[in-house]
């Protein structure tokens, strides 16, 4: 049993499946493998495995591996892991085959949760509800309008992604600190005024720049139900990230200055499938510096693709992308997944207790009792 107990909507939803902490590991395409994902679950968090850039066969192999690793874990018949989809990629897949998709494959394993991001997921909700009724649906959103649509279309959990997040997000997004409370207020107002019997109280997680327990405490005090963390888990003992990239993350400070939101790493791929409204936050490196000098000249950028491909193949992280959030300066070590979860819960508890005991005067507290 965890030393630190939390009572949020997220915990209530997943407690029976062994989730102890209101902490979710972000999907993180090409970073999160089955070992990291399973270790997060075994340590008491919920973890998502990304399907991004993977073939049907790769996804099947991942699901088989997860099932084998966690076969002794009782979860009421569900695979105790979440699987994430980039919705625009799923749209492309469904345009050629709508009955033998990676989503159908995934649902045959009955995962604990499905995560949709980067596009309109609404047409996939009936498929999930039909093929795996107990699987929970997570919808990642970057605007209030998206949050409203996700909530009204019965997403079980809404992940509100702020601009500080590492990896891909909306180009013109708001900060976590402003977007999350506005989403909470808006959705709770809809819930309290609605006459729809099937509409449940919203469960809202915050994503973007959250690295430690102070971030979790902040979100809980804003009224959120938990957090999604990505960059922190990249630098963990169980992470498959290259050691050089981990060192660079640890040695990077002042994330607002030394990370940048950019589309350049997508443009330098042999095939860029990302729609134009999305970019990614990454650590600044030689690639960013050199491309900034070229401006928006697509022809000149195209000539750099060979150099970039060589950097990727050679694991040269002075040029290859390292996606990381603006909170990167708070990462100074490489603990285990278990240590990350336990310490985040501990510091969150201590922070909230400190506010209650030392910051808020007893006279103010007594007014509420």
Coordinates of N, CA and C in Angstrom, one line a residue, residues 148-306:
X148 N -14.6 20.9 -24.2 CA -16.1 20.8 -24.2 C -16.6 19.6 -25.0
X149 N -16.1 19.6 -26.3 CA -16.5 18.5 -27.2 C -16.1 17.1 -26.6
X150 N -14.9 17.0 -26.1 CA -14.5 15.7 -25.5 C -15.5 15.3 -24.4
X151 N -15.8 16.2 -23.5 CA -16.6 16.0 -22.3 C -18.0 15.6 -22.8
X152 N -18.6 16.4 -23.7 CA -20.0 16.1 -24.1 C -20.1 14.8 -24.9
X153 N -19.0 14.3 -25.4 CA -19.0 13.1 -26.1 C -18.4 11.9 -25.3
X154 N -18.5 12.1 -24.0 CA -18.3 11.0 -23.0 C -16.9 10.4 -22.9
X155 N -15.9 11.3 -23.1 CA -14.6 10.8 -22.8 C -14.5 10.6 -21.3
X156 N -13.9 9.6 -20.8 CA -13.9 9.3 -19.4 C -12.9 10.2 -18.6
X157 N -11.8 10.5 -19.3 CA -10.8 11.3 -18.7 C -10.3 12.4 -19.8
X158 N -10.2 13.6 -19.4 CA -9.8 14.7 -20.3 C -8.4 15.1 -19.9
X159 N -7.4 15.0 -20.8 CA -6.1 15.5 -20.5 C -5.9 16.9 -21.1
X160 N -5.7 17.8 -20.3 CA -5.6 19.2 -20.8 C -4.1 19.5 -20.9
X161 N -3.7 19.7 -22.1 CA -2.3 19.9 -22.4 C -1.9 21.3 -22.6
X162 N -1.0 21.8 -21.7 CA -0.5 23.2 -21.8 C 0.7 23.3 -22.8
X163 N 1.0 24.5 -23.1 CA 2.1 24.8 -24.1 C 3.5 24.4 -23.6
X164 N 3.6 24.2 -22.3 CA 5.0 23.8 -21.8 C 5.3 22.4 -22.0
X165 N 4.4 21.6 -22.5 CA 4.7 20.2 -22.6 C 5.7 19.9 -23.7
X166 N 6.5 18.8 -23.4 CA 7.5 18.3 -24.4 C 6.8 17.5 -25.5
X167 N 7.4 17.4 -26.6 CA 6.8 16.7 -27.7 C 5.8 17.5 -28.4
X168 N 4.8 16.9 -29.1 CA 3.9 17.6 -30.0 C 2.7 18.2 -29.2
X169 N 2.3 19.3 -29.7 CA 1.1 20.0 -29.2 C 0.7 21.1 -30.1
X170 N -0.3 21.8 -29.7 CA -0.9 22.9 -30.6 C 0.1 24.0 -30.7
X171 N 0.3 24.6 -31.9 CA 1.2 25.7 -32.1 C 0.9 26.9 -31.2
X172 N -0.4 27.3 -31.2 CA -0.8 28.4 -30.4 C -1.6 28.0 -29.2
X173 N -0.9 27.3 -28.3 CA -1.6 26.8 -27.1 C -1.4 27.7 -25.9
X174 N -2.3 27.6 -24.9 CA -2.2 28.4 -23.7 C -1.3 27.6 -22.7
X175 N -0.9 28.3 -21.6 CA 0.0 27.7 -20.6 C -0.9 26.7 -19.8
X176 N -0.2 25.8 -19.2 CA -0.9 24.8 -18.3 C -1.6 25.5 -17.1
X177 N -1.0 26.5 -16.6 CA -1.5 27.2 -15.4 C -2.8 28.0 -15.7
X178 N -3.0 28.4 -16.9 CA -4.2 29.2 -17.3 C -5.2 28.2 -17.9
X179 N -4.8 27.3 -18.8 CA -5.7 26.4 -19.5 C -6.4 25.5 -18.6
X180 N -5.7 24.9 -17.6 CA -6.3 23.8 -16.8 C -7.4 24.4 -15.9
X181 N -7.2 25.5 -15.2 CA -8.4 25.9 -14.3 C -9.5 26.4 -15.2
X182 N -9.3 27.0 -16.4 CA -10.4 27.4 -17.2 C -11.2 26.2 -17.7
X183 N -10.5 25.1 -18.0 CA -11.1 23.9 -18.4 C -11.9 23.3 -17.3
X184 N -11.4 23.3 -16.1 CA -12.1 22.8 -14.9 C -13.3 23.6 -14.6
X185 N -13.2 24.9 -14.6 CA -14.4 25.7 -14.4 C -15.5 25.5 -15.5
X186 N -15.1 25.4 -16.7 CA -16.0 25.3 -17.8 C -16.8 24.0 -17.8
X187 N -16.0 22.9 -17.6 CA -16.6 21.6 -17.6 C -17.5 21.3 -16.4
X188 N -17.0 21.8 -15.2 CA -17.8 21.7 -14.0 C -19.1 22.5 -14.1
X189 N -19.1 23.6 -14.8 CA -20.3 24.4 -15.0 C -21.3 23.6 -15.9
X190 N -20.8 23.0 -16.9 CA -21.6 22.2 -17.8 C -22.2 21.1 -17.0
X191 N -21.4 20.4 -16.2 CA -21.9 19.3 -15.4 C -23.0 19.7 -14.4
X192 N -22.8 20.8 -13.7 CA -23.7 21.2 -12.7 C -25.0 21.7 -13.2
X193 N -25.0 22.2 -14.4 CA -26.2 22.8 -15.0 C -26.9 21.8 -16.0
X194 N -26.3 20.7 -16.3 CA -26.8 19.7 -17.2 C -28.0 18.9 -16.7
X195 N -28.9 18.6 -17.5 CA -30.0 17.7 -17.1 C -29.8 16.3 -17.7
X196 N -28.7 16.1 -18.3 CA -28.4 14.7 -18.9 C -28.0 13.8 -17.8
X197 N -28.7 12.7 -17.7 CA -28.5 11.7 -16.6 C -27.2 11.0 -16.8
X198 N -26.8 10.8 -18.1 CA -25.5 10.0 -18.4 C -24.3 10.8 -18.3
X199 N -24.4 12.1 -18.1 CA -23.2 13.0 -18.0 C -22.6 12.9 -16.6
X200 N -21.3 12.4 -16.6 CA -20.6 12.2 -15.3 C -19.7 13.4 -15.0
X201 N -19.4 13.6 -13.7 CA -18.5 14.6 -13.3 C -17.2 14.5 -14.0
X202 N -16.7 15.6 -14.6 CA -15.5 15.5 -15.4 C -14.3 15.1 -14.6
X203 N -13.4 14.3 -15.2 CA -12.2 13.9 -14.6 C -11.1 14.6 -15.5
X204 N -10.3 15.5 -14.9 CA -9.4 16.3 -15.7 C -8.0 16.1 -15.2
X205 N -7.1 15.8 -16.1 CA -5.6 15.7 -15.8 C -4.9 16.8 -16.5
X206 N -3.9 17.3 -15.9 CA -3.1 18.4 -16.5 C -1.8 17.8 -17.1
X207 N -1.4 18.3 -18.2 CA -0.1 17.9 -18.9 C 0.6 19.1 -19.3
X208 N 1.9 19.1 -19.2 CA 2.7 20.3 -19.7 C 3.6 20.9 -18.6
X209 N 4.9 20.6 -18.6 CA 5.8 21.2 -17.6 C 5.7 20.7 -16.2
X210 N 5.1 19.5 -16.0 CA 5.0 19.0 -14.7 C 6.0 17.9 -14.5
X211 N 6.9 18.2 -13.5 CA 8.1 17.3 -13.3 C 8.1 16.6 -12.0
X212 N 7.6 17.3 -11.0 CA 7.7 16.7 -9.6 C 6.5 16.9 -8.8
X213 N 6.6 16.7 -7.5 CA 5.4 16.7 -6.6 C 4.8 18.1 -6.5
X214 N 5.6 19.1 -6.6 CA 5.1 20.5 -6.6 C 4.1 20.8 -7.7
X215 N 4.5 20.2 -8.9 CA 3.5 20.3 -10.0 C 2.2 19.6 -9.8
X216 N 2.3 18.4 -9.2 CA 1.1 17.6 -8.8 C 0.3 18.4 -7.8
X217 N 1.0 18.9 -6.8 CA 0.2 19.7 -5.8 C -0.5 20.9 -6.4
X218 N 0.2 21.5 -7.3 CA -0.4 22.7 -7.9 C -1.7 22.3 -8.7
X219 N -1.6 21.2 -9.4 CA -2.8 20.8 -10.2 C -3.9 20.4 -9.3
X220 N -3.6 19.7 -8.2 CA -4.7 19.3 -7.3 C -5.3 20.5 -6.6
X221 N -4.5 21.5 -6.3 CA -5.1 22.7 -5.7 C -5.8 23.6 -6.7
X222 N -5.6 23.4 -8.0 CA -6.4 24.0 -9.0 C -7.7 23.4 -9.2
X223 N -7.8 22.1 -8.7 CA -9.1 21.4 -8.8 C -9.0 20.2 -9.8
X224 N -7.8 20.0 -10.3 CA -7.6 18.8 -11.2 C -7.6 17.5 -10.4
X225 N -7.6 16.4 -11.2 CA -7.7 15.1 -10.6 C -6.4 14.3 -10.7
X226 N -5.4 14.9 -11.3 CA -4.1 14.3 -11.5 C -3.2 14.9 -12.6
X227 N -2.1 14.3 -12.9 CA -1.2 14.8 -13.8 C -0.7 13.8 -14.8
X228 N -0.3 14.3 -16.0 CA 0.4 13.4 -16.9 C 1.9 13.9 -17.0
X229 N 2.8 13.0 -16.9 CA 4.2 13.4 -16.9 C 4.9 12.6 -18.0
X230 N 5.8 13.3 -18.8 CA 6.5 12.7 -19.8 C 8.0 12.8 -19.7
X231 N 8.5 14.0 -19.7 CA 9.9 14.2 -19.7 C 10.6 13.6 -18.5
X232 N 9.9 13.7 -17.3 CA 10.5 13.1 -16.1 C 10.8 11.6 -16.3
X233 N 9.9 10.9 -17.0 CA 10.0 9.4 -17.1 C 11.0 9.1 -18.2
X234 N 11.4 10.0 -19.1 CA 12.4 9.7 -20.1 C 13.7 9.5 -19.4
X235 N 14.0 10.3 -18.3 CA 15.2 10.1 -17.5 C 14.9 9.3 -16.3
X236 N 14.7 8.0 -16.5 CA 14.5 7.0 -15.5 C 15.3 5.8 -15.8
X237 N 15.6 5.0 -14.8 CA 16.5 3.9 -15.0 C 15.9 2.9 -16.0
X238 N 14.5 2.8 -16.0 CA 13.9 1.8 -16.9 C 13.7 2.3 -18.3
X239 N 13.9 3.6 -18.6 CA 13.6 4.2 -19.9 C 14.6 3.7 -20.9
X240 N 14.1 3.5 -22.1 CA 14.9 3.0 -23.2 C 15.6 4.2 -24.0
X241 N 15.4 5.4 -23.5 CA 16.1 6.5 -24.1 C 17.6 6.4 -24.1
X242 N 18.2 6.8 -25.1 CA 19.7 6.7 -25.2 C 20.4 7.4 -24.1
X243 N 21.4 6.9 -23.5 CA 22.1 7.5 -22.4 C 22.6 8.9 -22.7
X244 N 23.0 9.2 -23.9 CA 23.4 10.6 -24.3 C 22.3 11.6 -24.2
X245 N 21.1 11.1 -24.6 CA 20.0 12.0 -24.6 C 19.6 12.3 -23.1
X246 N 19.7 11.3 -22.3 CA 19.4 11.5 -20.9 C 20.3 12.5 -20.2
X247 N 21.6 12.4 -20.6 CA 22.6 13.3 -20.0 C 22.3 14.7 -20.4
X248 N 21.9 14.9 -21.7 CA 21.6 16.2 -22.2 C 20.4 16.8 -21.4
X249 N 19.4 16.0 -21.2 CA 18.2 16.5 -20.5 C 18.6 16.9 -19.1
X250 N 19.4 16.1 -18.4 CA 19.9 16.4 -17.0 C 20.7 17.7 -17.0
X251 N 21.5 17.9 -18.0 CA 22.4 19.1 -18.1 C 21.7 20.3 -18.7
X252 N 20.4 20.2 -19.1 CA 19.7 21.4 -19.6 C 19.0 22.1 -18.5
X253 N 19.2 23.4 -18.4 CA 18.4 24.2 -17.5 C 17.6 25.3 -18.2
X254 N 16.9 26.1 -17.4 CA 16.1 27.2 -18.0 C 15.4 26.8 -19.2
X255 N 14.4 25.9 -19.0 CA 13.7 25.3 -20.1 C 12.9 26.3 -21.0
X256 N 12.6 27.4 -20.5 CA 11.9 28.4 -21.4 C 12.9 29.0 -22.4
X257 N 14.1 29.0 -22.1 CA 15.2 29.5 -23.1 C 15.8 28.4 -23.9
X258 N 16.0 27.2 -23.3 CA 16.8 26.2 -23.9 C 15.9 25.0 -24.5
X259 N 14.6 25.2 -24.5 CA 13.8 24.4 -25.3 C 13.0 25.3 -26.3
X260 N 12.5 24.7 -27.4 CA 11.8 25.5 -28.4 C 10.7 24.7 -29.0
X261 N 9.6 25.4 -29.3 CA 8.5 24.8 -30.1 C 8.8 25.0 -31.6
X262 N 8.9 23.9 -32.3 CA 9.3 24.0 -33.7 C 8.7 22.8 -34.5
X263 N 8.6 23.0 -35.8 CA 8.2 22.0 -36.7 C 9.4 21.4 -37.5
X264 N 10.5 21.9 -37.2 CA 11.7 21.6 -38.1 C 12.0 20.1 -38.1
X265 N 11.9 19.5 -36.9 CA 12.3 18.1 -36.8 C 11.3 17.2 -37.6
X266 N 10.1 17.6 -37.7 CA 9.1 16.9 -38.6 C 9.4 17.2 -40.1
X267 N 9.7 18.4 -40.4 CA 10.0 18.7 -41.8 C 11.3 18.0 -42.3
X268 N 12.2 17.7 -41.4 CA 13.4 17.0 -41.8 C 13.3 15.5 -41.9
X269 N 12.1 14.9 -41.6 CA 11.9 13.5 -41.8 C 11.7 13.2 -43.2
X270 N 12.0 12.0 -43.6 CA 11.8 11.6 -45.0 C 10.4 11.7 -45.4
X271 N 9.5 11.5 -44.5 CA 8.0 11.7 -44.7 C 7.4 12.3 -43.5
X272 N 6.9 13.6 -43.7 CA 6.3 14.3 -42.6 C 4.8 14.1 -42.7
X273 N 4.2 13.5 -41.7 CA 2.8 13.2 -41.7 C 2.0 14.2 -40.8
X274 N 2.7 15.0 -40.1 CA 2.0 15.9 -39.1 C 1.2 17.0 -39.8
X275 N 0.0 17.2 -39.4 CA -0.8 18.3 -39.9 C -0.2 19.6 -39.4
X276 N -0.5 20.7 -40.1 CA 0.2 22.0 -39.9 C -0.1 22.7 -38.6
X277 N -1.1 22.3 -37.9 CA -1.4 23.0 -36.7 C -0.7 22.5 -35.5
X278 N 0.2 21.5 -35.7 CA 0.9 20.9 -34.6 C 2.4 21.2 -34.7
X279 N 3.1 21.4 -33.6 CA 4.6 21.5 -33.6 C 5.0 20.7 -32.3
X280 N 6.3 20.8 -32.1 CA 6.8 20.0 -30.9 C 7.8 20.8 -30.1
X281 N 7.8 20.6 -28.8 CA 8.8 21.3 -28.0 C 10.0 20.4 -27.8
X282 N 11.2 20.9 -28.1 CA 12.4 20.1 -28.0 C 13.6 20.9 -27.5
X283 N 14.6 20.2 -27.1 CA 15.8 20.9 -26.6 C 16.5 21.5 -27.8
X284 N 16.9 22.8 -27.7 CA 17.6 23.5 -28.8 C 19.0 22.7 -29.0
X285 N 19.3 22.6 -30.3 CA 20.6 22.0 -30.7 C 21.1 22.6 -32.0
X286 N 22.1 22.0 -32.6 CA 22.7 22.6 -33.8 C 21.7 22.6 -34.9
X287 N 20.8 21.6 -35.0 CA 19.8 21.6 -36.1 C 18.9 22.8 -36.0
X288 N 18.4 23.1 -34.8 CA 17.6 24.3 -34.6 C 18.3 25.6 -35.0
X289 N 19.5 25.7 -34.5 CA 20.3 26.9 -34.7 C 20.6 27.1 -36.2
X290 N 20.9 26.1 -36.9 CA 21.3 26.2 -38.4 C 20.0 26.4 -39.2
X291 N 18.9 25.8 -38.9 CA 17.7 26.0 -39.6 C 17.1 27.4 -39.4
X292 N 17.3 27.9 -38.2 CA 16.8 29.2 -37.9 C 17.4 30.3 -38.8
X293 N 18.7 30.0 -39.2 CA 19.4 30.9 -40.1 C 18.9 30.8 -41.5
X294 N 18.3 29.6 -41.9 CA 17.8 29.5 -43.2 C 16.4 30.1 -43.4
X295 N 15.7 30.3 -42.3 CA 14.4 30.9 -42.4 C 13.4 29.8 -42.9
X296 N 12.4 30.2 -43.8 CA 11.4 29.3 -44.2 C 11.7 28.8 -45.7
X297 N 12.9 28.7 -46.0 CA 13.3 28.2 -47.4 C 13.2 26.7 -47.4
X298 N 12.1 26.2 -47.9 CA 11.9 24.7 -47.9 C 13.0 24.0 -48.7
X299 N 13.4 24.6 -49.8 CA 14.5 24.0 -50.6 C 15.8 23.8 -49.9
X300 N 16.2 24.8 -49.1 CA 17.4 24.7 -48.3 C 17.2 23.7 -47.2
X301 N 16.0 23.8 -46.6 CA 15.7 22.8 -45.5 C 15.8 21.4 -46.0
X302 N 15.2 21.2 -47.2 CA 15.2 19.8 -47.8 C 16.6 19.3 -48.0
X303 N 17.6 20.2 -48.3 CA 19.0 19.7 -48.5 C 19.6 19.2 -47.2
X304 N 19.0 19.6 -46.0 CA 19.5 19.2 -44.7 C 19.0 17.9 -44.3
X305 N 18.1 17.3 -45.0 CA 17.5 16.0 -44.6 C 18.5 14.9 -44.5
X306 N 19.5 14.9 -45.4 CA 20.5 13.8 -45.3 C 21.4 14.0 -44.1

